[in-house]
Amino acid sequence: MLFILSPAKRLDFSEHPMAARATRPRMGEDTAQLAVATRRLTKADLKRLMGLSDDLAGLNRTRFQAFDAAAAGTMPAALAFAGDVYQGLKARDLDAPAMDWGQEHLRILSGLYGVLRPLDAIQPYRLEMGTRLSTRRGRDLYAFWGDRIAKQLDTDLAGQADPSIVNLASEEYFHAVDRKVLKAPVIDVRFEEEKDGQRKVLSFFAKQARGRMARWAIDNRIERAKDLRGFEVDGYRIDACRSTDEALVFWRHQPPPVAQLRKVARETA
């Protein structure tokens, strides 16, 4: 079974002992082609393509100019990404056996690298999967990757006890997985917050929950789809009435806003 995550815009390249165990991404030829295309982008191009500020556009142009597709990355992907999903994953706390399990069962989709394993070393970059970057393969990154990501995931599932994919990625990223080509069954997962009798998906909480489920799977060595229903972390529990074999729904009572929690902590200190 493979658990699929999106990458993050926020990065953390601070030192970590696990960096010494880094592996090399497997879709290097594709990444090299994209590196050529991104190196041609101007600051104005980046602002337009990804809706970036002047400062971020300048930073990412510098990154693309410095990117060396032939060179090894400097930080394992699961440690380098630092957004909300990765606050839930807490990969920097994993020991070697847990990271090894994750290397076999966790995958991160990437606009630049295609499919990453947790220990695959990356260089600093930002290239969202939805970017309309034109290449010889088509007008955007979905056309560029085509069926390659789906085929890589099927290859990675070969020999696993349960050849299923647990989709913990965003719609933007999982859209890059060609389901018509993919042989593995997909289990979509939804996290909802309940407030005043109404349930809805809140992006911040859902992102953290995706990372928490991936971490729970690593900690408990979850390798069978039937065991996913046992996820009970941070107050979430399965909605058995709305869940199916292909789509699992988890819910909890919506926690107070972070600012309110901090205020309560100050008042009770």
Short mmCIF file of C-alpha atoms in Angstrom, two decimals:
data_model
loop_
_atom_site.label_atom_id
_atom_site.label_comp_id
_atom_site.label_asym_id
_atom_site.label_seq_id
_atom_site.Cartn_x
_atom_site.Cartn_y
_atom_site.Cartn_z
CA MET A 1 0.00 0.00 0.00
CA LEU A 2 1.20 3.49 -0.83
CA PHE A 3 0.22 6.68 0.98
CA ILE A 4 0.34 9.69 -1.37
CA LEU A 5 1.05 13.25 -0.20
CA SER A 6 1.39 16.62 -1.90
CA PRO A 7 4.62 18.61 -1.46
CA ALA A 8 4.78 21.97 0.31
CA LYS A 9 5.71 25.49 -0.71
CA ARG A 10 7.50 26.15 2.57
CA LEU A 11 10.92 24.51 2.82
CA ASP A 12 13.33 23.65 5.63
CA PHE A 13 16.89 22.83 4.58
CA SER A 14 18.36 22.97 8.07
CA GLU A 15 20.78 20.18 8.94
CA HIS A 16 19.48 16.77 9.99
CA PRO A 17 21.33 13.46 10.62
CA MET A 18 18.97 11.60 8.26
CA ALA A 19 20.39 13.60 5.34
CA ALA A 20 23.33 11.20 5.32
CA ARG A 21 20.94 8.42 4.26
CA ALA A 22 19.52 10.35 1.31
CA THR A 23 18.60 8.55 -1.92
CA ARG A 24 18.42 9.85 -5.47
CA PRO A 25 15.05 10.62 -7.15
CA ARG A 26 14.17 8.10 -9.84
CA MET A 27 12.68 10.33 -12.56
CA GLY A 28 15.84 12.29 -13.23
CA GLU A 29 15.58 12.47 -17.02
CA ASP A 30 12.16 14.12 -16.75
CA THR A 31 13.42 16.52 -14.09
CA ALA A 32 16.36 17.46 -16.31
CA GLN A 33 13.99 18.39 -19.13
CA LEU A 34 11.95 20.57 -16.79
CA ALA A 35 15.14 22.18 -15.47
CA VAL A 36 15.91 23.39 -18.98
CA ALA A 37 12.42 24.85 -19.35
CA THR A 38 12.37 26.54 -15.94
CA ARG A 39 15.83 28.05 -16.44
CA ARG A 40 14.42 30.09 -19.32
CA LEU A 41 11.70 31.66 -17.16
CA THR A 42 12.01 35.33 -16.32
CA LYS A 43 10.92 36.92 -13.08
CA ALA A 44 7.83 38.23 -14.88
CA ASP A 45 7.06 34.74 -16.18
CA LEU A 46 7.16 33.31 -12.66
CA LYS A 47 4.91 36.05 -11.30
CA ARG A 48 2.38 35.31 -14.02
CA LEU A 49 2.57 31.50 -13.94
CA MET A 50 2.44 31.03 -10.17
CA GLY A 51 0.96 34.28 -8.89
CA LEU A 52 4.09 35.17 -6.92
CA SER A 53 5.15 38.44 -5.34
CA ASP A 54 8.23 40.25 -6.67
CA ASP A 55 10.38 38.83 -3.87
CA LEU A 56 9.20 35.24 -4.31
CA ALA A 57 9.49 35.46 -8.08
CA GLY A 58 13.08 36.69 -7.69
CA LEU A 59 13.91 33.96 -5.18
CA ASN A 60 12.54 31.20 -7.38
CA ARG A 61 14.24 32.51 -10.51
CA THR A 62 17.51 32.36 -8.60
CA ARG A 63 16.70 28.78 -7.56
CA PHE A 64 15.93 27.72 -11.12
CA GLN A 65 19.09 29.34 -12.42
CA ALA A 66 21.14 27.47 -9.80
CA PHE A 67 19.33 24.15 -10.22
CA ASP A 68 21.66 21.41 -11.43
CA ALA A 69 19.76 18.35 -12.64
CA ALA A 70 22.96 16.31 -12.67
CA ALA A 71 23.81 17.10 -9.05
CA ALA A 72 22.52 15.27 -6.00
CA GLY A 73 19.99 17.06 -3.83
CA THR A 74 20.94 18.25 -0.39
CA MET A 75 17.97 17.26 1.80
CA PRO A 76 15.51 14.32 1.85
CA ALA A 77 12.13 15.42 0.59
CA ALA A 78 10.16 14.45 3.70
CA LEU A 79 12.50 16.60 5.80
CA ALA A 80 12.75 19.50 3.35
CA PHE A 81 9.01 20.13 2.96
CA ALA A 82 7.67 22.11 5.90
CA GLY A 83 4.07 23.09 5.18
CA ASP A 84 0.90 22.13 7.07
CA VAL A 85 0.92 18.52 5.85
CA TYR A 86 4.47 18.11 7.11
CA GLN A 87 3.63 19.62 10.47
CA GLY A 88 1.33 16.63 10.78
CA LEU A 89 3.86 14.14 9.40
CA LYS A 90 6.71 15.29 11.68
CA ALA A 91 9.23 13.37 9.59
CA ARG A 92 12.18 14.96 11.39
CA ASP A 93 11.21 12.94 14.48
CA LEU A 94 11.27 9.57 12.70
CA ASP A 95 13.98 7.04 13.54
CA ALA A 96 15.78 5.00 10.88
CA PRO A 97 13.44 1.93 10.90
CA ALA A 98 10.38 4.18 10.61
CA MET A 99 11.94 6.15 7.77
CA ASP A 100 12.82 2.91 6.00
CA TRP A 101 9.18 1.80 6.24
CA GLY A 102 8.12 5.17 4.89
CA GLN A 103 10.58 4.78 2.02
CA GLU A 104 8.61 1.72 0.93
CA HIS A 105 5.09 3.00 1.61
CA LEU A 106 5.03 6.81 1.33
CA ARG A 107 5.21 8.84 -1.88
CA ILE A 108 5.23 12.60 -2.46
CA LEU A 109 4.03 13.99 -5.78
CA SER A 110 6.08 16.85 -7.21
CA GLY A 111 5.75 19.20 -10.15
CA LEU A 112 9.52 19.05 -10.69
CA TYR A 113 10.47 15.54 -9.55
CA GLY A 114 7.32 13.56 -10.40
CA VAL A 115 7.27 10.93 -7.63
CA LEU A 116 9.49 11.24 -4.57
CA ARG A 117 10.25 8.76 -1.81
CA PRO A 118 10.76 10.30 1.68
CA LEU A 119 14.55 9.97 1.54
CA ASP A 120 14.93 11.21 -2.04
CA ALA A 121 17.14 14.29 -1.83
CA ILE A 122 15.89 17.47 -3.49
CA GLN A 123 17.25 20.91 -4.23
CA PRO A 124 15.30 24.04 -3.22
CA TYR A 125 12.50 24.73 -5.71
CA ARG A 126 8.90 25.77 -6.13
CA LEU A 127 6.90 24.46 -9.07
CA GLU A 128 3.25 23.73 -8.38
CA MET A 129 1.68 20.90 -10.36
CA GLY A 130 -1.02 23.20 -11.71
CA THR A 131 1.52 25.53 -13.34
CA ARG A 132 0.82 26.11 -17.03
CA LEU A 133 4.45 25.66 -18.02
CA SER A 134 4.68 24.90 -21.72
CA THR A 135 7.12 22.17 -22.80
CA ARG A 136 7.55 19.96 -25.86
CA ARG A 137 5.10 17.52 -24.23
CA GLY A 138 2.26 20.00 -23.88
CA ARG A 139 0.95 23.21 -22.44
CA ASP A 140 1.18 22.40 -18.72
CA LEU A 141 2.74 20.06 -16.18
CA TYR A 142 -0.15 17.60 -16.38
CA ALA A 143 0.64 17.13 -20.07
CA PHE A 144 4.35 16.94 -19.29
CA TRP A 145 4.00 14.11 -16.79
CA GLY A 146 1.25 12.35 -18.75
CA ASP A 147 1.03 8.71 -17.62
CA ARG A 148 4.53 8.61 -16.12
CA ILE A 149 3.47 9.23 -12.52
CA ALA A 150 0.76 6.55 -12.63
CA LYS A 151 3.21 4.01 -14.08
CA GLN A 152 5.80 4.81 -11.41
CA LEU A 153 3.24 4.28 -8.64
CA ASP A 154 2.18 0.95 -10.12
CA THR A 155 5.84 -0.09 -10.24
CA ASP A 156 6.33 0.91 -6.62
CA LEU A 157 3.35 -1.22 -5.57
CA ALA A 158 4.73 -4.38 -7.12
CA GLY A 159 5.17 -7.06 -4.46
CA GLN A 160 3.32 -5.20 -1.71
CA ALA A 161 0.79 -7.14 0.36
CA ASP A 162 -2.04 -4.74 -0.49
CA PRO A 163 -1.63 -3.05 -3.91
CA SER A 164 -3.77 -0.04 -2.99
CA ILE A 165 -3.13 3.69 -3.10
CA VAL A 166 -4.31 5.89 -0.24
CA ASN A 167 -4.88 9.36 -1.67
CA LEU A 168 -3.84 11.96 0.92
CA ALA A 169 -2.85 14.49 -1.74
CA SER A 170 -4.66 17.62 -2.84
CA GLU A 171 -6.86 17.58 -5.94
CA GLU A 172 -4.26 19.69 -7.77
CA TYR A 173 -1.59 17.06 -7.28
CA PHE A 174 -3.54 13.82 -7.53
CA HIS A 175 -4.94 15.05 -10.85
CA ALA A 176 -1.43 14.33 -12.17
CA VAL A 177 -2.06 10.60 -11.56
CA ASP A 178 -3.68 9.23 -14.72
CA ARG A 179 -6.39 7.00 -13.23
CA LYS A 180 -7.14 5.46 -16.63
CA VAL A 181 -3.58 4.11 -16.74
CA LEU A 182 -3.21 3.36 -13.03
CA LYS A 183 -3.80 -0.32 -12.29
CA ALA A 184 -3.94 0.06 -8.50
CA PRO A 185 -7.24 0.75 -6.71
CA VAL A 186 -7.44 4.20 -5.11
CA ILE A 187 -8.86 4.98 -1.67
CA ASP A 188 -9.75 8.67 -1.36
CA VAL A 189 -9.72 10.12 2.15
CA ARG A 190 -11.71 13.13 3.36
CA PHE A 191 -11.37 14.95 6.70
CA GLU A 192 -14.27 17.06 7.96
CA GLU A 193 -14.80 19.43 10.87
CA GLU A 194 -18.20 19.67 12.58
CA LYS A 195 -19.48 22.95 13.98
CA ASP A 196 -23.09 23.82 14.86
CA GLY A 197 -24.27 20.56 13.36
CA GLN A 198 -22.62 21.23 10.00
CA ARG A 199 -19.60 19.37 8.63
CA LYS A 200 -17.16 20.74 6.10
CA VAL A 201 -13.56 20.42 4.96
CA LEU A 202 -11.32 23.20 6.26
CA SER A 203 -8.07 23.37 4.31
CA PHE A 204 -5.69 24.03 7.20
CA PHE A 205 -7.05 21.19 9.35
CA ALA A 206 -7.40 18.80 6.39
CA LYS A 207 -3.77 19.31 5.39
CA GLN A 208 -2.54 18.57 8.88
CA ALA A 209 -4.81 15.52 9.10
CA ARG A 210 -3.36 14.10 5.88
CA GLY A 211 0.10 14.34 7.37
CA ARG A 212 -1.10 12.86 10.65
CA MET A 213 -2.63 9.86 8.88
CA ALA A 214 0.64 9.26 7.01
CA ARG A 215 2.54 9.45 10.30
CA TRP A 216 0.03 7.11 11.98
CA ALA A 217 0.47 4.64 9.14
CA ILE A 218 4.25 4.73 9.58
CA ASP A 219 4.11 4.39 13.37
CA ASN A 220 1.67 1.47 13.18
CA ARG A 221 3.02 -0.11 9.96
CA ILE A 222 -0.41 -0.01 8.31
CA GLU A 223 -0.29 -2.23 5.22
CA ARG A 224 -3.93 -3.24 4.71
CA ALA A 225 -6.78 -1.04 3.50
CA LYS A 226 -9.17 -2.51 6.08
CA ASP A 227 -7.00 -1.13 8.89
CA LEU A 228 -7.38 2.49 7.73
CA ARG A 229 -10.76 2.70 9.45
CA GLY A 230 -8.95 2.46 12.77
CA PHE A 231 -7.46 5.95 12.40
CA GLU A 232 -8.39 7.85 15.57
CA VAL A 233 -5.93 10.71 15.96
CA ASP A 234 -6.51 14.30 17.09
CA GLY A 235 -10.20 13.56 17.68
CA TYR A 236 -10.96 12.20 14.19
CA ARG A 237 -13.01 9.06 13.78
CA ILE A 238 -14.52 7.19 10.86
CA ASP A 239 -17.96 8.12 9.55
CA ALA A 240 -18.99 4.53 8.89
CA CYS A 241 -22.32 5.47 7.30
CA ARG A 242 -20.72 7.62 4.59
CA SER A 243 -17.52 5.66 4.04
CA THR A 244 -17.06 3.03 1.33
CA ASP A 245 -14.20 0.80 0.25
CA GLU A 246 -13.16 3.49 -2.25
CA ALA A 247 -13.74 6.64 -0.14
CA LEU A 248 -13.21 7.07 3.59
CA VAL A 249 -14.68 9.99 5.54
CA PHE A 250 -13.32 11.01 8.94
CA TRP A 251 -14.75 13.75 11.13
CA ARG A 252 -14.31 15.48 14.46
CA HIS A 253 -15.71 18.45 16.33
CA GLN A 254 -13.99 21.57 15.01
CA PRO A 255 -11.29 22.77 17.41
CA PRO A 256 -11.17 26.42 18.47
CA PRO A 257 -9.10 28.83 16.37
CA VAL A 258 -5.39 28.82 17.21
CA ALA A 259 -5.59 32.41 18.47
CA GLN A 260 -8.34 31.43 20.93
CA LEU A 261 -6.33 28.47 22.21
CA ARG A 262 -3.34 30.72 22.82
CA LYS A 263 -5.54 33.19 24.71
CA VAL A 264 -6.90 30.42 26.96
CA ALA A 265 -3.35 29.20 27.61
CA ARG A 266 -2.26 32.70 28.68
CA GLU A 267 -5.26 33.12 30.97
CA THR A 268 -4.70 29.77 32.70
CA ALA A 269 -0.90 30.06 32.97
#
